[in-house]
Amino acid sequence: MPEFDLSLYNATRDRPGGPLVVVDDADDAPTLQPLSDASGRWTQGGTIGYLLAYGLLAGGLIYCAYFL
């Protein structure tokens, strides 16, 4: 998630041309990954979970498109 560098902003906020604003990309945010075993292959449970999630997403979109 992007964050403002407040120390640089506070150090330059009194400049005649305005403060320097720098956006840092915080790379420590976790990402969602499918469950995998030690060799990096998807597990059967991870595959079933992804199929169920995509099925629920598709079902919700179809419901909204045709019934609402």
mmCIF file of C-alpha atoms in Angstrom:
data_model
loop_
_atom_site.group_PDB
_atom_site.id
_atom_site.type_symbol
_atom_site.label_atom_id
_atom_site.label_comp_id
_atom_site.label_asym_id
_atom_site.label_seq_id
_atom_site.Cartn_x
_atom_site.Cartn_y
_atom_site.Cartn_z
ATOM 1 C CA MET A 1 0.000 0.000 0.000
ATOM 2 C CA PRO A 2 1.469 3.397 -0.900
ATOM 3 C CA GLU A 3 2.556 5.601 1.976
ATOM 4 C CA PHE A 4 3.668 9.224 2.117
ATOM 5 C CA ASP A 5 7.205 9.933 3.290
ATOM 6 C CA LEU A 6 6.310 12.287 6.142
ATOM 7 C CA SER A 7 9.907 12.951 7.234
ATOM 8 C CA LEU A 8 10.757 14.404 3.812
ATOM 9 C CA TYR A 9 7.499 16.365 3.745
ATOM 10 C CA ASN A 10 8.133 17.867 7.184
ATOM 11 C CA ALA A 11 11.718 18.768 6.278
ATOM 12 C CA THR A 12 10.639 20.639 3.118
ATOM 13 C CA ARG A 13 7.201 22.021 4.014
ATOM 14 C CA ASP A 14 8.450 25.640 4.294
ATOM 15 C CA ARG A 15 9.945 25.781 0.810
ATOM 16 C CA PRO A 16 8.702 28.640 -1.415
ATOM 17 C CA GLY A 17 7.757 26.192 -4.158
ATOM 18 C CA GLY A 18 5.878 23.919 -1.823
ATOM 19 C CA PRO A 19 6.862 20.753 -0.014
ATOM 20 C CA LEU A 20 8.267 17.654 -1.660
ATOM 21 C CA VAL A 21 5.771 14.824 -1.592
ATOM 22 C CA VAL A 22 7.121 11.333 -2.229
ATOM 23 C CA VAL A 23 4.979 8.214 -2.231
ATOM 24 C CA ASP A 24 6.764 5.061 -1.052
ATOM 25 C CA ASP A 25 5.428 1.689 -2.046
ATOM 26 C CA ALA A 26 5.448 -0.418 1.110
ATOM 27 C CA ASP A 27 6.398 -3.843 -0.197
ATOM 28 C CA ASP A 28 5.864 -5.676 3.077
ATOM 29 C CA ALA A 29 2.155 -6.294 2.454
ATOM 30 C CA PRO A 30 1.278 -9.983 2.233
ATOM 31 C CA THR A 31 -0.132 -11.375 -0.993
ATOM 32 C CA LEU A 32 -2.704 -14.113 -1.350
ATOM 33 C CA GLN A 33 -1.189 -17.273 -2.725
ATOM 34 C CA PRO A 34 -2.745 -20.699 -3.201
ATOM 35 C CA LEU A 35 -1.736 -23.381 -0.744
ATOM 36 C CA SER A 36 1.260 -25.281 -2.054
ATOM 37 C CA ASP A 37 3.417 -28.117 -0.838
ATOM 38 C CA ALA A 38 7.183 -28.081 -0.288
ATOM 39 C CA SER A 39 7.921 -28.483 -4.006
ATOM 40 C CA GLY A 40 5.684 -25.538 -4.980
ATOM 41 C CA ARG A 41 2.791 -27.501 -6.468
ATOM 42 C CA TRP A 42 -0.778 -26.554 -5.548
ATOM 43 C CA THR A 43 -2.405 -28.849 -3.036
ATOM 44 C CA GLN A 44 -5.723 -30.485 -3.769
ATOM 45 C CA GLY A 45 -7.428 -28.414 -1.060
ATOM 46 C CA GLY A 46 -6.012 -25.190 -2.507
ATOM 47 C CA THR A 47 -7.295 -26.078 -5.959
ATOM 48 C CA ILE A 48 -10.755 -26.937 -4.628
ATOM 49 C CA GLY A 49 -10.823 -23.691 -2.655
ATOM 50 C CA TYR A 50 -9.962 -21.623 -5.721
ATOM 51 C CA LEU A 51 -12.614 -23.382 -7.800
ATOM 52 C CA LEU A 52 -15.228 -22.788 -5.096
ATOM 53 C CA ALA A 53 -14.264 -19.121 -4.767
ATOM 54 C CA TYR A 54 -14.461 -18.522 -8.512
ATOM 55 C CA GLY A 55 -17.761 -20.429 -8.648
ATOM 56 C CA LEU A 56 -19.235 -18.223 -5.904
ATOM 57 C CA LEU A 57 -17.978 -15.109 -7.669
ATOM 58 C CA ALA A 58 -19.483 -16.202 -10.986
ATOM 59 C CA GLY A 59 -22.750 -17.165 -9.284
ATOM 60 C CA GLY A 60 -23.001 -13.772 -7.601
ATOM 61 C CA LEU A 61 -22.351 -11.955 -10.875
ATOM 62 C CA ILE A 62 -24.923 -14.053 -12.722
ATOM 63 C CA TYR A 63 -27.460 -13.459 -9.944
ATOM 64 C CA CYS A 64 -26.901 -9.708 -10.081
ATOM 65 C CA ALA A 65 -27.036 -9.602 -13.889
ATOM 66 C CA TYR A 66 -30.281 -11.544 -14.293
ATOM 67 C CA PHE A 67 -32.302 -11.169 -11.112
ATOM 68 C CA LEU A 68 -31.671 -7.615 -9.933
#
